[in-house]
């Protein structure tokens, strides 16, 4: 998971400027959706559509259509996966949304159908130390890697959480059950649809990984 602008500013002020970190006692995990799912060849997109692209770095990135148009007949090497890059794709122009995501202005969550953020208390028990997955003592590792020691399970959907061409592409961490400050963001490994009748979406133990390091 990547730190948002808010989180980076809080850490910088705490480390270098003597300010209280104000880290949340409870983490609230969210799902993130885009309006048009995965990019499709030779397809017309409207201004401000949001599209998930598996770029050449093999990661899902969120792009926004900043000039309406029709995508090229093949994705090929169009998308290297550089933060905030502007890609001319056929007659359409798409802009990678890293800066907007960091600022919290490109966040789109599901709503209705029983959707709610998942609360997880910040603790040694719930989140591993950097020394090893599953550890419950203070961090003593060298790589800055930590992961969830418990499953993060959302409510069972009572109606579709995405509609039409929408897809779930990522997740984020806030410090409140609604609204609040954005701390972390991460793409999923694959796009998902969460529909009525499906099992409760869940992230297995050890599958949510965050890395703090140089």
mmCIF file of C-alpha atoms in Angstrom, residues 24 26-30 109-110 115-120 154 173-181:
data_model
loop_
_atom_site.group_PDB
_atom_site.id
_atom_site.type_symbol
_atom_site.label_atom_id
_atom_site.label_comp_id
_atom_site.label_asym_id
_atom_site.label_seq_id
_atom_site.Cartn_x
_atom_site.Cartn_y
_atom_site.Cartn_z
ATOM 1 C CA UNK A 24 -5.544 6.468 13.919
ATOM 2 C CA UNK A 26 -8.752 2.256 14.197
ATOM 3 C CA UNK A 27 -8.130 1.705 10.485
ATOM 4 C CA UNK A 28 -11.116 1.705 8.113
ATOM 5 C CA UNK A 29 -10.620 -0.273 4.923
ATOM 6 C CA UNK A 30 -12.516 0.708 1.793
ATOM 7 C CA UNK A 109 -16.381 3.950 -3.134
ATOM 8 C CA UNK A 110 -19.352 1.618 -3.606
ATOM 9 C CA UNK A 115 -21.522 -1.841 1.742
ATOM 10 C CA UNK A 116 -19.562 -0.423 4.661
ATOM 11 C CA UNK A 117 -15.930 0.199 5.482
ATOM 12 C CA UNK A 118 -14.254 -2.478 7.593
ATOM 13 C CA UNK A 119 -12.832 -1.374 10.951
ATOM 14 C CA UNK A 120 -9.577 -2.876 12.162
ATOM 15 C CA UNK A 154 -16.550 -6.720 4.230
ATOM 16 C CA UNK A 173 -7.395 3.055 4.374
ATOM 17 C CA UNK A 174 -9.130 5.924 6.168
ATOM 18 C CA UNK A 175 -9.316 6.978 9.811
ATOM 19 C CA UNK A 176 -13.121 7.140 9.999
ATOM 20 C CA UNK A 177 -16.114 4.978 9.084
ATOM 21 C CA UNK A 178 -17.175 7.642 6.560
ATOM 22 C CA UNK A 179 -15.329 10.676 5.290
ATOM 23 C CA UNK A 180 -12.178 11.068 7.362
ATOM 24 C CA UNK A 181 -8.559 11.317 6.280
#
